[in-house]
């Protein structure tokens, strides 16, 4: 029997400037690897923040394993779901290990001392993300890819049921981006439920088994990658010509951008024009 | 720096502080031989008949040393908290106007008290108590203002601090303008000094210091997390508002404890945390501990300088000493750290 990890019911949320999410409903089963896609300003990040519990919903609810996330104390919330930000500030002067240990905060006692268990959990998380060798490095010395691995390790140290990520690969080069997705897939295959906001369509299509397309605060499409990653859906969402073909090795659908004035090789403009 | 290195810095500072306390016993206008001092130290808790040496060593020098050590620790620890909480390396214990509150309370006490004869008998502790009340009123005003304005955000706290300290500063100026005869006492108090302070003052500040330190230590892990920003801290499980209020109250109590007995001593709370952060890194708990030791050490020696640098037993306000030496020193540190990065 599958179990609902995340249930979002008729969620409306927004900021002082107006509503961003309108009537969002969504179910994620335990063990899914879901990407949320959509153009800028479609409400992806707000949805993620509402699920994480830092944006209060105007109406509707978010339940993780049956518990209303907005009614929980911050500590309990953090023990259920962990978030990896796109980038993190304020880490200057801290060692990578200290940052990963922060993920143990929800489990600390009254006095806030890290126990042997906490150190082991942090070490295990750093091993899983291949950043154990960065342990004693200062954060400001780390490259973007290394920093991102440390932040994923911090989230894993939280030992969460649900892992939320906000465009973690956005500032990484292609190899580092693939590294991060490989890492997420490895954790996913160990049973972790992963929900990530993604900008890179092709990476999402390569790694995630379910996609959610958002536009203007609504979910337009939601389903298995193979079913909904089509040229017509993508063109409706992004309003630009896109071409979809199967990946030559994996068979996953991959999107190609088409320039608005598409030129075939034989009609290339000459210099004299 | 490694954990090991940090521990060495800590032990080094502690040793330096203990040696300094001992050395500082030898400085003062009253001539005492080393044998006298050792002799007195040996009989400190024995309840022997009071001798002149005993009074000088115990009630004048040691009380003052202890007070300088405690106040220095308070200022540096609270500076560390404010710098972390406001995420601004230029914040110090006085950024939020707590010092202005204390100055205002002290000013009112210094000007009004002489008019009431029944107060005369309690004059010694009247000024520090009034300063304490002033500091608390200012702190609560800042918290309330910032809560209304923006839910204790960094910007609203600093803004509230500026508003409150400007207003209270004007109030002090007003009192000085209408009460010209007390201007000298007010100015001297505000510059900060340990002159004439004794064990009563230690007794006054110690409970508050304990409370403030407890509060800060209880929330020290949260302080570590809060510098990631409100949202990140909340995502990691920190109850942000509660942690902020706890830390502000704790650091505020430490500032109030120091300021109420010593007046406004600048630079210790700014330079010491800054310097130690460069030296040992930004991990909050070691930094709090080392800042406390460092602040105590610096203020102790500043006070020794303040009471020995002029001849014939005349004294400089210790706030002047810390600013005179702290200013150029801070520039040096800034220049060096800029070269490093």
GROMACS .gro file of C-alpha atoms in nm, chain B:
model
  341
  274UNK     CA    1   4.146   2.759   1.299
  275UNK     CA    2   4.101   2.404   1.429
  276UNK     CA    3   3.907   2.316   1.742
  277UNK     CA    4   4.241   2.246   1.901
  278UNK     CA    5   4.374   2.590   1.815
  279UNK     CA    6   4.062   2.755   1.954
  280UNK     CA    7   4.106   2.568   2.281
  281UNK     CA    8   4.465   2.692   2.305
  282UNK     CA    9   4.355   3.052   2.248
  283UNK     CA   10   4.098   3.004   2.523
  284UNK     CA   11   4.345   2.866   2.778
  285UNK     CA   12   4.598   3.134   2.681
  286UNK     CA   13   4.345   3.409   2.739
  287UNK     CA   14   4.236   3.262   3.071
  288UNK     CA   15   4.595   3.241   3.192
  289UNK     CA   16   4.668   3.595   3.073
  290UNK     CA   17   4.356   3.717   3.253
  291UNK     CA   18   4.451   3.551   3.583
  292UNK     CA   19   4.805   3.688   3.565
  293UNK     CA   20   4.666   4.030   3.482
  294UNK     CA   21   4.435   4.025   3.783
  295UNK     CA   22   4.735   3.950   3.999
  296UNK     CA   23   4.953   4.212   3.833
  297UNK     CA   24   4.682   4.477   3.856
  298UNK     CA   25   4.679   4.441   4.235
  299UNK     CA   26   5.019   4.609   4.237
  300UNK     CA   27   4.907   4.925   4.064
  301UNK     CA   28   4.768   5.218   4.255
  302UNK     CA   29   4.870   5.542   4.423
  303UNK     CA   30   4.893   5.395   4.773
  304UNK     CA   31   5.244   5.249   4.826
  305UNK     CA   32   5.226   4.879   4.912
  306UNK     CA   33   5.510   4.628   4.899
  307UNK     CA   34   5.474   4.288   4.733
  308UNK     CA   35   5.498   4.130   5.078
  309UNK     CA   36   5.207   4.345   5.199
  310UNK     CA   37   4.992   4.239   4.906
  311UNK     CA   38   5.073   3.870   4.939
  312UNK     CA   39   5.013   3.890   5.309
  313UNK     CA   40   4.672   4.050   5.256
  314UNK     CA   41   4.575   3.806   4.983
  315UNK     CA   42   4.652   3.519   5.219
  316UNK     CA   43   4.419   3.661   5.482
  317UNK     CA   44   4.146   3.770   5.237
  318UNK     CA   45   3.876   3.538   5.365
  319UNK     CA   46   3.997   3.485   5.719
  320UNK     CA   47   3.805   3.771   5.878
  321UNK     CA   48   4.117   3.915   6.039
  322UNK     CA   49   4.104   4.267   6.183
  323UNK     CA   50   4.087   4.533   5.916
  324UNK     CA   51   4.419   4.697   5.833
  325UNK     CA   52   4.487   4.977   5.588
  326UNK     CA   53   4.655   4.734   5.351
  327UNK     CA   54   4.349   4.512   5.369
  328UNK     CA   55   4.116   4.799   5.278
  329UNK     CA   56   4.335   4.911   4.991
  330UNK     CA   57   4.385   4.566   4.847
  331UNK     CA   58   4.042   4.420   4.902
  332UNK     CA   59   3.798   4.708   4.894
  333UNK     CA   60   3.971   4.940   4.652
  334UNK     CA   61   4.191   4.744   4.415
  335UNK     CA   62   4.035   4.398   4.405
  336UNK     CA   63   3.678   4.527   4.389
  337UNK     CA   64   3.771   4.750   4.102
  338UNK     CA   65   3.958   4.474   3.922
  339UNK     CA   66   3.664   4.237   3.958
  340UNK     CA   67   3.428   4.505   3.834
  341UNK     CA   68   3.642   4.581   3.529
  342UNK     CA   69   3.671   4.209   3.451
  343UNK     CA   70   3.296   4.153   3.480
  344UNK     CA   71   3.201   4.465   3.284
  345UNK     CA   72   3.452   4.385   3.011
  346UNK     CA   73   3.315   4.033   2.978
  347UNK     CA   74   2.956   4.163   2.967
  348UNK     CA   75   3.031   4.419   2.698
  349UNK     CA   76   3.227   4.182   2.475
  350UNK     CA   77   2.974   3.899   2.502
  351UNK     CA   78   2.682   4.128   2.432
  352UNK     CA   79   2.875   4.281   2.141
  353UNK     CA   80   2.920   3.932   1.998
  354UNK     CA   81   2.548   3.868   2.028
  355UNK     CA   82   2.446   4.198   1.868
  356UNK     CA   83   2.693   4.153   1.581
  357UNK     CA   84   2.558   3.804   1.517
  358UNK     CA   85   2.194   3.895   1.558
  359UNK     CA   86   2.205   4.209   1.343
  360UNK     CA   87   2.442   4.034   1.104
  361UNK     CA   88   2.655   4.344   1.107
  362UNK     CA   89   3.020   4.344   1.215
  363UNK     CA   90   2.987   4.709   1.314
  364UNK     CA   91   2.710   4.652   1.567
  365UNK     CA   92   2.803   4.685   1.933
  366UNK     CA   93   2.626   4.674   2.270
  367UNK     CA   94   2.517   5.035   2.225
  368UNK     CA   95   2.371   5.008   1.874
  369UNK     CA   96   2.020   4.960   2.005
  370UNK     CA   97   2.022   5.262   2.236
  371UNK     CA   98   2.052   5.070   2.562
  372UNK     CA   99   2.344   5.293   2.660
  373UNK     CA  100   2.141   5.606   2.592
  374UNK     CA  101   1.874   5.473   2.821
  375UNK     CA  102   2.128   5.413   3.094
  376UNK     CA  103   2.285   5.755   3.040
  377UNK     CA  104   1.944   5.916   3.059
  378UNK     CA  105   1.857   5.737   3.382
  379UNK     CA  106   2.192   5.826   3.535
  380UNK     CA  107   2.157   6.188   3.422
  381UNK     CA  108   1.821   6.222   3.590
  382UNK     CA  109   1.957   6.063   3.907
  383UNK     CA  110   2.266   6.285   3.912
  384UNK     CA  111   2.068   6.605   3.865
  385UNK     CA  112   1.756   6.539   4.066
  386UNK     CA  113   1.890   6.339   4.359
  387UNK     CA  114   2.071   6.620   4.541
  388UNK     CA  115   1.737   6.804   4.572
  389UNK     CA  116   1.588   6.538   4.797
  390UNK     CA  117   1.760   6.499   5.129
  391UNK     CA  118   1.607   6.159   5.206
  392UNK     CA  119   1.792   6.017   4.907
  393UNK     CA  120   2.130   6.137   5.028
  394UNK     CA  121   2.192   5.826   5.235
  395UNK     CA  122   2.139   5.596   4.936
  396UNK     CA  123   2.324   5.807   4.684
  397UNK     CA  124   2.596   5.552   4.616
  398UNK     CA  125   2.370   5.303   4.443
  399UNK     CA  126   2.108   5.549   4.322
  400UNK     CA  127   2.289   5.632   3.998
  401UNK     CA  128   2.353   5.273   3.888
  402UNK     CA  129   1.999   5.170   3.975
  403UNK     CA  130   1.858   5.464   3.780
  404UNK     CA  131   2.089   5.376   3.489
  405UNK     CA  132   1.963   5.021   3.501
  406UNK     CA  133   1.602   5.131   3.492
  407UNK     CA  134   1.682   5.365   3.203
  408UNK     CA  135   1.855   5.087   3.011
  409UNK     CA  136   1.556   4.857   3.051
  410UNK     CA  137   1.307   5.124   2.949
  411UNK     CA  138   1.513   5.196   2.637
  412UNK     CA  139   1.543   4.826   2.553
  413UNK     CA  140   1.169   4.766   2.587
  414UNK     CA  141   1.094   5.077   2.380
  415UNK     CA  142   1.323   4.955   2.101
  416UNK     CA  143   1.171   4.607   2.105
  417UNK     CA  144   0.818   4.747   2.100
  418UNK     CA  145   0.895   4.995   1.821
  419UNK     CA  146   1.063   4.734   1.607
  420UNK     CA  147   0.786   4.483   1.664
  421UNK     CA  148   0.526   4.727   1.543
  422UNK     CA  149   0.737   4.832   1.248
  423UNK     CA  150   0.862   4.505   1.112
  424UNK     CA  151   0.846   4.208   1.346
  425UNK     CA  152   1.194   4.236   1.496
  426UNK     CA  153   1.375   4.241   1.164
  427UNK     CA  154   1.733   4.363   1.165
  428UNK     CA  155   1.644   4.687   0.990
  429UNK     CA  156   1.356   4.768   1.221
  430UNK     CA  157   1.569   4.696   1.528
  431UNK     CA  158   1.846   4.930   1.416
  432UNK     CA  159   1.591   5.190   1.317
  433UNK     CA  160   1.418   5.161   1.655
  434UNK     CA  161   1.758   5.190   1.823
  435UNK     CA  162   1.841   5.507   1.636
  436UNK     CA  163   1.504   5.665   1.714
  437UNK     CA  164   1.523   5.581   2.084
  438UNK     CA  165   1.884   5.688   2.132
  439UNK     CA  166   1.834   6.014   1.943
  440UNK     CA  167   1.533   6.097   2.155
  441UNK     CA  168   1.705   6.008   2.480
  442UNK     CA  169   2.018   6.196   2.372
  443UNK     CA  170   1.805   6.505   2.325
  444UNK     CA  171   1.657   6.451   2.668
  445UNK     CA  172   2.007   6.439   2.821
  446UNK     CA  173   2.101   6.760   2.639
  447UNK     CA  174   1.786   6.923   2.773
  448UNK     CA  175   1.874   6.829   3.130
  449UNK     CA  176   2.228   6.956   3.082
  450UNK     CA  177   2.099   7.283   2.941
  451UNK     CA  178   1.866   7.359   3.231
  452UNK     CA  179   2.094   7.215   3.499
  453UNK     CA  180   2.430   7.363   3.426
  454UNK     CA  181   2.584   7.285   3.764
  455UNK     CA  182   2.562   6.909   3.708
  456UNK     CA  183   2.705   6.906   3.355
  457UNK     CA  184   3.051   6.802   3.475
  458UNK     CA  185   2.923   6.504   3.675
  459UNK     CA  186   2.698   6.394   3.390
  460UNK     CA  187   2.976   6.417   3.134
  461UNK     CA  188   3.216   6.230   3.359
  462UNK     CA  189   2.962   5.955   3.422
  463UNK     CA  190   2.882   5.917   3.054
  464UNK     CA  191   3.250   5.883   2.963
  465UNK     CA  192   3.266   5.572   3.176
  466UNK     CA  193   3.481   5.510   3.480
  467UNK     CA  194   3.536   5.266   3.764
  468UNK     CA  195   3.649   5.539   4.001
  469UNK     CA  196   3.499   5.503   4.346
  470UNK     CA  197   3.313   5.181   4.261
  471UNK     CA  198   3.322   4.894   4.507
  472UNK     CA  199   3.175   4.560   4.604
  473UNK     CA  200   2.822   4.706   4.621
  474UNK     CA  201   2.840   4.762   4.248
  475UNK     CA  202   2.965   4.409   4.191
  476UNK     CA  203   2.666   4.289   4.393
  477UNK     CA  204   2.433   4.503   4.185
  478UNK     CA  205   2.552   4.385   3.846
  479UNK     CA  206   2.629   4.022   3.921
  480UNK     CA  207   2.271   3.883   3.931
  481UNK     CA  208   2.181   4.066   3.611
  482UNK     CA  209   2.498   3.945   3.446
  483UNK     CA  210   2.421   3.588   3.547
  484UNK     CA  211   2.070   3.615   3.407
  485UNK     CA  212   2.192   3.772   3.084
  486UNK     CA  213   2.469   3.516   3.035
  487UNK     CA  214   2.226   3.231   3.101
  488UNK     CA  215   1.985   3.369   2.845
  489UNK     CA  216   2.257   3.417   2.583
  490UNK     CA  217   2.405   3.071   2.638
  491UNK     CA  218   2.062   2.909   2.625
  492UNK     CA  219   2.005   3.062   2.283
  493UNK     CA  220   2.363   3.043   2.158
  494UNK     CA  221   2.290   2.760   1.917
  495UNK     CA  222   2.002   2.962   1.777
  496UNK     CA  223   2.234   3.260   1.737
  497UNK     CA  224   2.452   3.040   1.521
  498UNK     CA  225   2.156   2.949   1.302
  499UNK     CA  226   1.997   3.295   1.288
  500UNK     CA  227   2.279   3.439   1.086
  501UNK     CA  228   2.160   3.226   0.795
  502UNK     CA  229   1.863   3.461   0.787
  503UNK     CA  230   1.515   3.429   0.928
  504UNK     CA  231   1.378   3.190   0.669
  505UNK     CA  232   1.674   2.952   0.662
  506UNK     CA  233   1.677   2.935   1.040
  507UNK     CA  234   1.304   2.865   1.047
  508UNK     CA  235   1.348   2.589   0.788
  509UNK     CA  236   1.608   2.427   1.009
  510UNK     CA  237   1.364   2.428   1.298
  511UNK     CA  238   1.443   2.747   1.491
  512UNK     CA  239   1.153   2.930   1.655
  513UNK     CA  240   1.286   3.258   1.519
  514UNK     CA  241   1.095   3.522   1.714
  515UNK     CA  242   1.142   3.350   2.047
  516UNK     CA  243   1.514   3.310   1.985
  517UNK     CA  244   1.550   3.674   1.880
  518UNK     CA  245   1.366   3.806   2.183
  519UNK     CA  246   1.566   3.579   2.413
  520UNK     CA  247   1.896   3.690   2.266
  521UNK     CA  248   1.803   4.057   2.265
  522UNK     CA  249   1.693   4.043   2.626
  523UNK     CA  250   2.003   3.847   2.727
  524UNK     CA  251   2.246   4.078   2.551
  525UNK     CA  252   2.046   4.378   2.669
  526UNK     CA  253   2.075   4.263   3.030
  527UNK     CA  254   2.451   4.218   2.990
  528UNK     CA  255   2.486   4.567   2.846
  529UNK     CA  256   2.266   4.715   3.115
  530UNK     CA  257   2.466   4.534   3.384
  531UNK     CA  258   2.794   4.678   3.256
  532UNK     CA  259   2.670   5.026   3.177
  533UNK     CA  260   2.485   5.078   3.502
  534UNK     CA  261   2.798   5.041   3.713
  535UNK     CA  262   3.060   5.183   3.482
  536UNK     CA  263   2.902   5.435   3.249
  537UNK     CA  264   2.945   5.409   2.876
  538UNK     CA  265   3.268   5.236   2.782
  539UNK     CA  266   3.296   5.213   2.408
  540UNK     CA  267   3.499   4.996   2.174
  541UNK     CA  268   3.536   4.688   2.396
  542UNK     CA  269   3.208   4.545   2.269
  543UNK     CA  270   3.298   4.633   1.910
  544UNK     CA  271   3.665   4.545   1.879
  545UNK     CA  272   3.695   4.233   2.091
  546UNK     CA  273   3.433   4.018   1.910
  547UNK     CA  274   3.556   4.146   1.577
  548UNK     CA  275   3.917   4.063   1.650
  549UNK     CA  276   3.840   3.719   1.787
  550UNK     CA  277   3.616   3.636   1.495
  551UNK     CA  278   3.908   3.703   1.263
  552UNK     CA  279   4.130   3.491   1.484
  553UNK     CA  280   3.916   3.186   1.566
  554UNK     CA  281   3.629   3.188   1.315
  555UNK     CA  282   3.262   3.257   1.354
  556UNK     CA  283   3.140   2.951   1.546
  557UNK     CA  284   2.922   3.117   1.809
  558UNK     CA  285   2.988   2.923   2.126
  559UNK     CA  286   3.368   2.941   2.131
  560UNK     CA  287   3.342   3.299   2.013
  561UNK     CA  288   3.116   3.395   2.305
  562UNK     CA  289   3.350   3.237   2.555
  563UNK     CA  290   3.666   3.385   2.409
  564UNK     CA  291   3.504   3.727   2.371
  565UNK     CA  292   3.414   3.722   2.738
  566UNK     CA  293   3.773   3.647   2.837
  567UNK     CA  294   3.914   3.893   2.585
  568UNK     CA  295   3.681   4.173   2.691
  569UNK     CA  296   3.768   4.118   3.056
  570UNK     CA  297   4.139   4.125   2.977
  571UNK     CA  298   4.121   4.443   2.767
  572UNK     CA  299   3.903   4.637   3.007
  573UNK     CA  300   4.115   4.538   3.305
  574UNK     CA  301   4.429   4.677   3.146
  575UNK     CA  302   4.246   4.984   3.019
  576UNK     CA  303   4.139   5.055   3.373
  577UNK     CA  304   4.493   5.007   3.503
  578UNK     CA  305   4.611   5.256   3.244
  579UNK     CA  306   4.329   5.495   3.326
  580UNK     CA  307   4.428   5.517   3.691
  581UNK     CA  308   4.806   5.523   3.649
  582UNK     CA  309   4.872   5.725   3.337
  583UNK     CA  310   4.826   6.061   3.510
  584UNK     CA  311   5.042   6.153   3.806
  585UNK     CA  312   4.927   6.253   4.157
  586UNK     CA  313   4.641   6.003   4.169
  587UNK     CA  314   4.434   6.183   3.905
  588UNK     CA  315   4.233   5.955   3.677
  589UNK     CA  316   4.125   5.939   3.318
  590UNK     CA  317   3.780   5.803   3.240
  591UNK     CA  318   3.837   5.447   3.125
  592UNK     CA  319   3.604   5.505   2.829
  593UNK     CA  320   3.852   5.759   2.701
  594UNK     CA  321   4.135   5.507   2.726
  595UNK     CA  322   3.948   5.233   2.539
  596UNK     CA  323   3.849   5.475   2.264
  597UNK     CA  324   4.198   5.628   2.236
  598UNK     CA  325   4.366   5.290   2.203
  599UNK     CA  326   4.077   5.101   2.050
  600UNK     CA  327   4.023   5.338   1.757
  601UNK     CA  328   4.366   5.316   1.595
  602UNK     CA  329   4.391   4.949   1.682
  603UNK     CA  330   4.060   4.879   1.513
  604UNK     CA  331   4.179   5.060   1.200
  605UNK     CA  332   4.486   4.840   1.199
  606UNK     CA  333   4.279   4.524   1.226
  607UNK     CA  334   4.046   4.640   0.950
  608UNK     CA  335   4.336   4.722   0.720
  609UNK     CA  336   4.500   4.387   0.784
  610UNK     CA  337   4.186   4.179   0.734
  611UNK     CA  338   4.114   4.366   0.412
  612UNK     CA  339   4.459   4.268   0.284
  613UNK     CA  340   4.391   3.908   0.378
  614UNK     CA  341   4.074   3.875   0.173
   0.00000   0.00000   0.00000
